[in-house]
CSV table of C-alpha atoms in Angstrom, one decimal:
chain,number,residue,atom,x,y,z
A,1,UNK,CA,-164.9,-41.9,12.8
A,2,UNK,CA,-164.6,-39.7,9.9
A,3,UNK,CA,-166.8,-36.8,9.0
A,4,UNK,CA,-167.6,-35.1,5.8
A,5,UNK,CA,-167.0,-31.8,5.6
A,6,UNK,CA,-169.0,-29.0,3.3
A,7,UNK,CA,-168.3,-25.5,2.9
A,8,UNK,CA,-170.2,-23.0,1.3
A,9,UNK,CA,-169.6,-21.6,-1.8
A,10,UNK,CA,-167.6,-18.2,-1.8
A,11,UNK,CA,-167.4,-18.2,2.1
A,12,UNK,CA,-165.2,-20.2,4.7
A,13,UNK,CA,-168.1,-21.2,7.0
A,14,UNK,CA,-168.4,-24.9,7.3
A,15,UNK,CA,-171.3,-27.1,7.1
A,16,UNK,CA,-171.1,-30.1,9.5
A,17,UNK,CA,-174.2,-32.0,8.9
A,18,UNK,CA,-173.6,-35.6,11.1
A,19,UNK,CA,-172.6,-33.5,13.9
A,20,UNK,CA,-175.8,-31.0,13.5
A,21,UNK,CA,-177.7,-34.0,13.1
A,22,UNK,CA,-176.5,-36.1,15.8
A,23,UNK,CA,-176.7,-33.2,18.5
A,24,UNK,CA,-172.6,-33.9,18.8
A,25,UNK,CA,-169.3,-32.1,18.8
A,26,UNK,CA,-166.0,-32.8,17.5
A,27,UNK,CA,-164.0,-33.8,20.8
A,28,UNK,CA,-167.1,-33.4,22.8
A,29,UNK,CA,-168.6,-35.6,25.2
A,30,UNK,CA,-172.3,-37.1,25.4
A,31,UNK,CA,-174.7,-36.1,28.3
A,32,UNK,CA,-174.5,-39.6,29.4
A,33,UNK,CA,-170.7,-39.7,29.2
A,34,UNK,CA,-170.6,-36.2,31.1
A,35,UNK,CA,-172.7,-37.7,33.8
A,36,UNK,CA,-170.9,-40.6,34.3
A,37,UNK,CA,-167.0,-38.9,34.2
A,38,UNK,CA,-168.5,-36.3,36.9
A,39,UNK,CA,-170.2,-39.4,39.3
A,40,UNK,CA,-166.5,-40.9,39.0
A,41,UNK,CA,-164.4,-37.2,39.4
A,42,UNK,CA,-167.0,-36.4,42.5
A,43,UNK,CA,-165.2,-39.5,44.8
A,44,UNK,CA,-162.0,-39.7,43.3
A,45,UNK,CA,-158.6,-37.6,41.7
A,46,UNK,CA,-159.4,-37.1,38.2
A,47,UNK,CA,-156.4,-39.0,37.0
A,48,UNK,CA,-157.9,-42.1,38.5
A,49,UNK,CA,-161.4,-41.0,37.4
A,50,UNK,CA,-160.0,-41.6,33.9
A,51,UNK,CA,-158.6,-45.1,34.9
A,52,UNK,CA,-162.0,-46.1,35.8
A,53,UNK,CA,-164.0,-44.3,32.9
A,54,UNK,CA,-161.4,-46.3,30.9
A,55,UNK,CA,-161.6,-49.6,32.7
A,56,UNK,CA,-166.2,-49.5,32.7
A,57,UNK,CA,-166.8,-48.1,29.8
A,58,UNK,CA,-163.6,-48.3,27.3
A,59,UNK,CA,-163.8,-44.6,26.5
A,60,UNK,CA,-160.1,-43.0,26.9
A,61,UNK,CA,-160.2,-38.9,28.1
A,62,UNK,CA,-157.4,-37.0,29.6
A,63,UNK,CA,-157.5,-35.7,33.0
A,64,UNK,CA,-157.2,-32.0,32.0
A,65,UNK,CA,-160.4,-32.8,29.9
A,66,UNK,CA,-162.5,-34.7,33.0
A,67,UNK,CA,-161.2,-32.2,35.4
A,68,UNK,CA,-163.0,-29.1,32.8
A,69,UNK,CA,-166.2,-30.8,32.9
A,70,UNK,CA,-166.3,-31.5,36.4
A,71,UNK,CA,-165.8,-27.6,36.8
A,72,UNK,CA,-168.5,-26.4,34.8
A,73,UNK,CA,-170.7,-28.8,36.4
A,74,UNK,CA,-170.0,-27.4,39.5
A,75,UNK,CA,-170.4,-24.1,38.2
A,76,UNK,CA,-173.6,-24.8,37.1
A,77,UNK,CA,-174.9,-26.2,40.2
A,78,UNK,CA,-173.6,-23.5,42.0
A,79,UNK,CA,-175.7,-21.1,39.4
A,80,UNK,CA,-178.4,-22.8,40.0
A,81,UNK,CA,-178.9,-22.7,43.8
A,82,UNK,CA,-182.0,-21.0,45.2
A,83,UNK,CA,-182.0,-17.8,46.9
A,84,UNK,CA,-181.4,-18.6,50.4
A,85,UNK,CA,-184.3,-18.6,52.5
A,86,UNK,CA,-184.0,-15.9,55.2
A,87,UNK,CA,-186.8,-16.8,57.5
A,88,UNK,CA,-188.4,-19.0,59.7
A,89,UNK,CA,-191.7,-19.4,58.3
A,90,UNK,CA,-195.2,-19.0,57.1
A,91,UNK,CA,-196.2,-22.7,57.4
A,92,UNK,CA,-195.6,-24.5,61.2
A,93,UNK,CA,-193.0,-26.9,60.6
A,94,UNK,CA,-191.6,-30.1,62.0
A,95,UNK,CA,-192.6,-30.0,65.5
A,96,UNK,CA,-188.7,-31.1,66.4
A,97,UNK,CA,-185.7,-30.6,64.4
A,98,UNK,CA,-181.6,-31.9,65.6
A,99,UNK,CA,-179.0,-29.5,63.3
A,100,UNK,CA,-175.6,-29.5,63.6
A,101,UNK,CA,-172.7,-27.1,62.1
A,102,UNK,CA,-169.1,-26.9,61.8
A,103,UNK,CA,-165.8,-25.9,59.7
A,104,UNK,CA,-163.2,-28.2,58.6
A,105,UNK,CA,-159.5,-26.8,56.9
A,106,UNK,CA,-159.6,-27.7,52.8
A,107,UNK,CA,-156.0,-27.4,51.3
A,108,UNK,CA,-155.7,-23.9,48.9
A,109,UNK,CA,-153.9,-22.2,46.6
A,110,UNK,CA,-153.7,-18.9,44.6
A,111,UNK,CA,-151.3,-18.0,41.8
A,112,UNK,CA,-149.8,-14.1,41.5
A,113,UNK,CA,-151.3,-12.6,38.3
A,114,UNK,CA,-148.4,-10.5,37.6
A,115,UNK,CA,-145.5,-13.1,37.7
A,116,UNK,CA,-144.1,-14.1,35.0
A,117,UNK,CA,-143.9,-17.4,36.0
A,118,UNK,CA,-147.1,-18.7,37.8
A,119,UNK,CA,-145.7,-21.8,39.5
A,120,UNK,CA,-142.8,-19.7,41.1
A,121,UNK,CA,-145.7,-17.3,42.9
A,122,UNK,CA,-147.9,-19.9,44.2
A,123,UNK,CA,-149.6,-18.9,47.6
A,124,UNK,CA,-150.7,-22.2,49.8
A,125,UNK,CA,-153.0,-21.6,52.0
A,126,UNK,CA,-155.9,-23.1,54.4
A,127,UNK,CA,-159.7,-22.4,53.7
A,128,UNK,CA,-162.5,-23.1,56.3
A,129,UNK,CA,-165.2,-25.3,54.3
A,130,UNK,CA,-168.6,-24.8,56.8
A,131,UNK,CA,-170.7,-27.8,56.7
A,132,UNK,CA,-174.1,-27.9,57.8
A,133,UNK,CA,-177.1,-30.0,58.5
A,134,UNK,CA,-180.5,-30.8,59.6
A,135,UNK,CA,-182.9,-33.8,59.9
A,136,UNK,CA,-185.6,-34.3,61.7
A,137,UNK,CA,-185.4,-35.9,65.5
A,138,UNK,CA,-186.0,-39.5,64.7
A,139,UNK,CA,-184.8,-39.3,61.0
A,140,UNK,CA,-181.8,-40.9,60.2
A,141,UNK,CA,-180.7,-38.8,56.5
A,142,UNK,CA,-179.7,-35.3,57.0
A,143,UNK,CA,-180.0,-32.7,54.8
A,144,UNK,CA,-176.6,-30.7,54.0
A,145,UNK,CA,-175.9,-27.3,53.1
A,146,UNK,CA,-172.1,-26.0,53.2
A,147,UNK,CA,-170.2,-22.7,52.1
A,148,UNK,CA,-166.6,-21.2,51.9
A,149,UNK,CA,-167.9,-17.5,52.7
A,150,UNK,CA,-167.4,-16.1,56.2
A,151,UNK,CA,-169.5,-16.2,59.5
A,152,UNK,CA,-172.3,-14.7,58.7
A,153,UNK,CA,-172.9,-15.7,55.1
A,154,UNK,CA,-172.2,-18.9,56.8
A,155,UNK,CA,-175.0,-18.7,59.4
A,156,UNK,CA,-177.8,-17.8,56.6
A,157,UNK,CA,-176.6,-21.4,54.7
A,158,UNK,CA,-177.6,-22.1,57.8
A,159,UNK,CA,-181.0,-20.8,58.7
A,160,UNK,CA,-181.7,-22.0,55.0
A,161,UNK,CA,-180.4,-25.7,55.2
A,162,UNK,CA,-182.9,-25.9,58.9
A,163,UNK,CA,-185.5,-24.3,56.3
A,164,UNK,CA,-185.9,-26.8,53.8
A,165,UNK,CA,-185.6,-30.0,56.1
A,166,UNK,CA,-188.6,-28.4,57.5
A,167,UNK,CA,-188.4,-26.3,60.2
A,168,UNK,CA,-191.2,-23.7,60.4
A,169,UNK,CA,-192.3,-21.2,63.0
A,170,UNK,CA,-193.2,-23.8,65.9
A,171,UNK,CA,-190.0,-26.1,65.6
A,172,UNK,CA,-188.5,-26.4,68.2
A,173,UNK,CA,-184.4,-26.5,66.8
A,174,UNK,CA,-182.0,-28.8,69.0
A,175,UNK,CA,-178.5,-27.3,68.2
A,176,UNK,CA,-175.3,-29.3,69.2
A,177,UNK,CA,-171.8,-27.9,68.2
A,178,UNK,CA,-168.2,-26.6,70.0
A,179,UNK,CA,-167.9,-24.0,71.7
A,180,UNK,CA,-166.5,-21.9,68.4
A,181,UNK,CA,-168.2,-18.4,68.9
A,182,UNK,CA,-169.2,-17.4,65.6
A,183,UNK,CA,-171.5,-21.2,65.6
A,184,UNK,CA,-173.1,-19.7,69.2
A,185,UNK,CA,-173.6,-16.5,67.9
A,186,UNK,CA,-175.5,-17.7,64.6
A,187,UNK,CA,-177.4,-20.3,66.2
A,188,UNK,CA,-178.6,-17.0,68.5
A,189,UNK,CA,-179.3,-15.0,65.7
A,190,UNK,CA,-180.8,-17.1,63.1
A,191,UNK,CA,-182.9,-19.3,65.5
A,192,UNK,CA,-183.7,-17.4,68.4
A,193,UNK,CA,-186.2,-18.8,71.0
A,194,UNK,CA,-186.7,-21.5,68.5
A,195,UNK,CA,-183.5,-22.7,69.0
A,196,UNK,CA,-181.4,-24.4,71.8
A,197,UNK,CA,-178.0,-25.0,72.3
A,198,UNK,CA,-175.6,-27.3,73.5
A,199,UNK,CA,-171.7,-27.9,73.5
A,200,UNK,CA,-170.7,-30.8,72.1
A,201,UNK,CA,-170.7,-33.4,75.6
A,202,UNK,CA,-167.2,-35.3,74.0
A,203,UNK,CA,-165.9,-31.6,73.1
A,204,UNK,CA,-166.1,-30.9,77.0
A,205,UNK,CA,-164.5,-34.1,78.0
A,206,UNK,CA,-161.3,-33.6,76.3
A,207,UNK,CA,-160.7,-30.3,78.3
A,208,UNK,CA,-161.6,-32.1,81.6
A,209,UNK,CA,-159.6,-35.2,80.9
A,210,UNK,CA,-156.3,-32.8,80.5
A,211,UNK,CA,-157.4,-31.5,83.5
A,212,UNK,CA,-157.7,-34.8,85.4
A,213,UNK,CA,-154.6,-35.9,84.6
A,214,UNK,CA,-152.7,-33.2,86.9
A,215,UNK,CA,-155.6,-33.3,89.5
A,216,UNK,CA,-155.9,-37.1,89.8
A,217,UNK,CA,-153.1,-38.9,88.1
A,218,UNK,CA,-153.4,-42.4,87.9
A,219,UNK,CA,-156.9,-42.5,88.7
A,220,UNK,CA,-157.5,-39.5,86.2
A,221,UNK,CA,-159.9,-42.0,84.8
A,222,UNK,CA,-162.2,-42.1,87.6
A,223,UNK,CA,-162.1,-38.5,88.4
A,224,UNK,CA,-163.8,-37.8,84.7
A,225,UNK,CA,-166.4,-40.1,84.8
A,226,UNK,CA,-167.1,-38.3,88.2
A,227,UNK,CA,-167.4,-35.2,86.3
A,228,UNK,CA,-169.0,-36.3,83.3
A,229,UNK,CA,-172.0,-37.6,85.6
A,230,UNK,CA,-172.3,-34.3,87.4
A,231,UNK,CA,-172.3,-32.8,83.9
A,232,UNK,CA,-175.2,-35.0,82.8
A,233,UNK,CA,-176.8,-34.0,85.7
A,234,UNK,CA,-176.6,-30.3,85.0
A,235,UNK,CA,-174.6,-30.0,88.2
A,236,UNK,CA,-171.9,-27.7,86.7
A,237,UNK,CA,-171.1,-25.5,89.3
A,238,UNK,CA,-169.7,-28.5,91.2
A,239,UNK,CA,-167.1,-29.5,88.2
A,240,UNK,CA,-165.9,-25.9,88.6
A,241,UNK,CA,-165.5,-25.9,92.3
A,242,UNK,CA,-163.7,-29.4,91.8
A,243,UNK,CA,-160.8,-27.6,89.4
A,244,UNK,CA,-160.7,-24.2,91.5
A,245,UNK,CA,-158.5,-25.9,94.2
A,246,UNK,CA,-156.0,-27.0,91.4
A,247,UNK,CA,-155.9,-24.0,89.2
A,248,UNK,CA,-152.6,-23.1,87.8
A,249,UNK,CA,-151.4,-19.5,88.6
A,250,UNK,CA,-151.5,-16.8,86.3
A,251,UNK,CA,-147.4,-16.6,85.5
A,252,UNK,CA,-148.1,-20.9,84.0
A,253,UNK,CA,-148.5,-20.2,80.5
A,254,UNK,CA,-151.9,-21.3,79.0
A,255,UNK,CA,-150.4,-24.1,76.8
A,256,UNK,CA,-149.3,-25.7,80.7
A,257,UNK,CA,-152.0,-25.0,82.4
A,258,UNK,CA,-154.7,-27.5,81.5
A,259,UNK,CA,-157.1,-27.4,84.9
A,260,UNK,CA,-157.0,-23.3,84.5
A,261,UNK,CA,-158.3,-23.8,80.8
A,262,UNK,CA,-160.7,-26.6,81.7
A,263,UNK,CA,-161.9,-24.0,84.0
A,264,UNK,CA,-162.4,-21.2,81.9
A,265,UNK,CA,-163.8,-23.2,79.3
A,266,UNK,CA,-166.8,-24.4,81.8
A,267,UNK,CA,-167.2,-20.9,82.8
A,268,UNK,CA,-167.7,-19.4,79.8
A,269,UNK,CA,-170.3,-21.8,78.1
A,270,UNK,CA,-172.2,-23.1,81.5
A,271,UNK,CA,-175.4,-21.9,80.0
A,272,UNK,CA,-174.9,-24.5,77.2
A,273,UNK,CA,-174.3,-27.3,79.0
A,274,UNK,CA,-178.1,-28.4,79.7
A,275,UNK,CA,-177.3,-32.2,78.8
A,276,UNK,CA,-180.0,-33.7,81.7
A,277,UNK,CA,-183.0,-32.0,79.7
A,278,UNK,CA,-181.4,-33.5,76.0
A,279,UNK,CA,-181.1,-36.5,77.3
A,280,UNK,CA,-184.7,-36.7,79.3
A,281,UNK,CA,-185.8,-35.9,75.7
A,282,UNK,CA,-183.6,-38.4,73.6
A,283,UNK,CA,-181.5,-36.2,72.1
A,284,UNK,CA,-178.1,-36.3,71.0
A,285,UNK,CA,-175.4,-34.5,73.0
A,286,UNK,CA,-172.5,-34.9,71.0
A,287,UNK,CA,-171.8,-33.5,67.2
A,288,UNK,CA,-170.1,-36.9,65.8
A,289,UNK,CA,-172.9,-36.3,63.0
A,290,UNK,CA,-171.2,-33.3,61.8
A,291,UNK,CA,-168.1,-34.5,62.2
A,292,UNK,CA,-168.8,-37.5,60.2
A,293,UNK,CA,-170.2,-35.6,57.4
A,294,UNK,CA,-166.9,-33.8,57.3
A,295,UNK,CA,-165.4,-36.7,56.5
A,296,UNK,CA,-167.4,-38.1,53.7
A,297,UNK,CA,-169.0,-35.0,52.3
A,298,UNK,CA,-165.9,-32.8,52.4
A,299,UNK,CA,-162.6,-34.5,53.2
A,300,UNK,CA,-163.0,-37.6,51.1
A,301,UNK,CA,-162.7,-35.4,47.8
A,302,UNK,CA,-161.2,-32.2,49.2
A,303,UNK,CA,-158.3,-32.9,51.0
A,304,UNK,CA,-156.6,-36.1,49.0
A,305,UNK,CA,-152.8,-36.1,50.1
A,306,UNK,CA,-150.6,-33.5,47.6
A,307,UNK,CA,-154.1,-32.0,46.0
A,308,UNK,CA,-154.3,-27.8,46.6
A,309,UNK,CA,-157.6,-26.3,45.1
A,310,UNK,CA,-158.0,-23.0,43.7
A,311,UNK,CA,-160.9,-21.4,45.4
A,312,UNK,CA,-163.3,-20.7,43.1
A,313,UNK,CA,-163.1,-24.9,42.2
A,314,UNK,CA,-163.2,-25.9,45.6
A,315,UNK,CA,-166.3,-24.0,46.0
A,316,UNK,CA,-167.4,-25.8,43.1
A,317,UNK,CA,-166.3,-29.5,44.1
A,318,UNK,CA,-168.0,-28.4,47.3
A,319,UNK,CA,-170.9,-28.0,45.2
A,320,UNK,CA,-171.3,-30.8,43.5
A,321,UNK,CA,-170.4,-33.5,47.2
A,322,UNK,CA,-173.6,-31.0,48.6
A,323,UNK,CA,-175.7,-32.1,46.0
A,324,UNK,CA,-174.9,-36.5,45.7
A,325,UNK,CA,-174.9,-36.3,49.6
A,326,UNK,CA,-178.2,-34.5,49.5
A,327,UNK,CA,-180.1,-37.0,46.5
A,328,UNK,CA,-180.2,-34.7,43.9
A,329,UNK,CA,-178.1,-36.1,41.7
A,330,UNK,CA,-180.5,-37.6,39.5
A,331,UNK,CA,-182.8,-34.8,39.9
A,332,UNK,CA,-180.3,-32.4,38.3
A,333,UNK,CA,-179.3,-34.8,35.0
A,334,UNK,CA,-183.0,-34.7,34.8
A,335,UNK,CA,-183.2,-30.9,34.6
A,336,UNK,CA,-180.4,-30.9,31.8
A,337,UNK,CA,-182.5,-33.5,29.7
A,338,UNK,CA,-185.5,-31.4,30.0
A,339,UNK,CA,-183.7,-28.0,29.0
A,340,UNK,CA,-182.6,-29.5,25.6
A,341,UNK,CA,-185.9,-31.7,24.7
């Protein structure tokens, strides 16, 4: 549409009243339009975010122009996350709470500031996206939390996620994950005697079916469901006197040496391998529910075949899958109606 212009007399400052009037700006985009270009960008590349914004709603936008606003939507939910809760605490809490954590590799890249040319000076890289969540034993919708920073920053999205799905001081916290030591180590220091942990049951499998194929060989198959039963049965000790005899020696190299690894493995993380008392209590004993939340809350946008991420977007794409897979997507358009009415 056209729009009539005014200027003021004896100055160059223009007078726009449809625009003032109609709370719009010349090659801007509605709240409405804004939400509706970000739902799209949030699941899919923003070139084919535009081919559906064209193909529901008839409203042509370039790519470079969805991808800005999907940015500063991130940014702003990122702004607008609460300080981190560092404590378990005042109130008691959900008697019984299952949380899971874990990292998955998101595809990154960082330009040289001082080159010249900025696409000869690309640095591609790999970035650890931490994904947590918590839900109460019995419930079937997590709650998600998830960061880019290191361990420890890591561990307090942690504690805080646990927090507000409501663990209090006498929740008991059911913790499954691998045997990565920075996970252990958090789950230790955030949770305490609050919290239990246990390696992931299929994580321990895949080291002791390597294993039984040198000790068994064609009846490998049998020789792991063996072991998996003493493991449910807290009987660890036995599955490591069963690989002692077959240990490889030290000059094998670790990468041939399956049953030696297998056996090292179960050494080291005995203590959390307490699967009869999970399963007594209907617990879960494997992290597939982290694993799947990889998938869908990180993965599905993040790591799209040819797509590399600057960091500080990742962080807020990141953003912005946390918030739809939590349910506060509506809650946040809300927020933005309320700020301007």
């Amino acid at each position: 549409m056209c729009e009539q212009l005014y200027r003021l007399s004896q100055s160059r400052r223009q007078i726009r009243p449809f625009s003032q009037r109609a709370g719009v700006s010349c090659r801007g985009c509605s709240r409405p339009l804004q939400r509706a270009l970000v739902d799209f960008a949030s699941d899919v590349s923003f070139d084919r975010s535009g081919e559906k914004l064209l193909e529901h709603y008839g409203v042509e936008l370039a790519a470079s122009t969805i991808r800005a606003i999907t940015q500063r939507i991130g940014d702003s939910l990122l702004d607008q996350q609460q300080q981190l809760i560092d404590q378990l605490g005042p109130e008691a809490g959900l008697p019984q709470l299952l949380t899971q954590t874990d990292g998955s590799m998101v595809p990154l890249v960082e330009s040289s500031q001082k080159a010249a040319d900025r696409r000869k000076q690309k640095r591609l890289f790999w970035g650890e996206a931490r994904l947590s969540l918590a839900r109460e034993v019995g419930a079937v919708t997590p709650r998600f939390a998830a960061t880019m920073a290191e361990a420890q920053q890591a561990g307090a999205v942690w504690l805080d996620c646990v927090k507000r799905a409501g663990a209090g001081v006498q929740t008991q916290i059911h913790c499954v994950g691998d045997g990565a030591a920075w996970i252990i180590e958090q789950a230790a220091q955030r949770f305490g005697e609050q919290g239990s942990y246990l390696i992931d049951f299929y994580h321990v499998s895949e080291y002791l079916a390597a294993a039984g194929a040198v000790i068994a060989g064609a009846k490998a198959k049998n020789w792991l469901e063996k072991q998996q039963s003493r493991l449910k049965e807290n009987r660890v000790a036995q599955v490591i006197e069963a690989l002692m005899p077959h240990m490889e020696g030290a000059e094998v190299s670790q990468a041939e040496a399956p049953v030696r690894v297998c056996h090292r493995y179960l050494s080291n993380h005995r203590e959390q391998m307490k699967y009869r008392e999970a399963i007594a209590a209907g617990l879960p004993i494997g992290s597939g529910e982290i694993e799947g939340g990889h998938r869908y809350v990180v993965q599905e946008r993040l790591k799209k075949a040819g797509a590399w991420w600057k960091p500080e977007n990742a962080k807020k794409m990141l953003a912005l899958r946390v918030n739809r897979a939590n349910g506060e997507w509506r809650s946040y358009w809300q927020r933005q109606r309320q700020a301007v009415s």
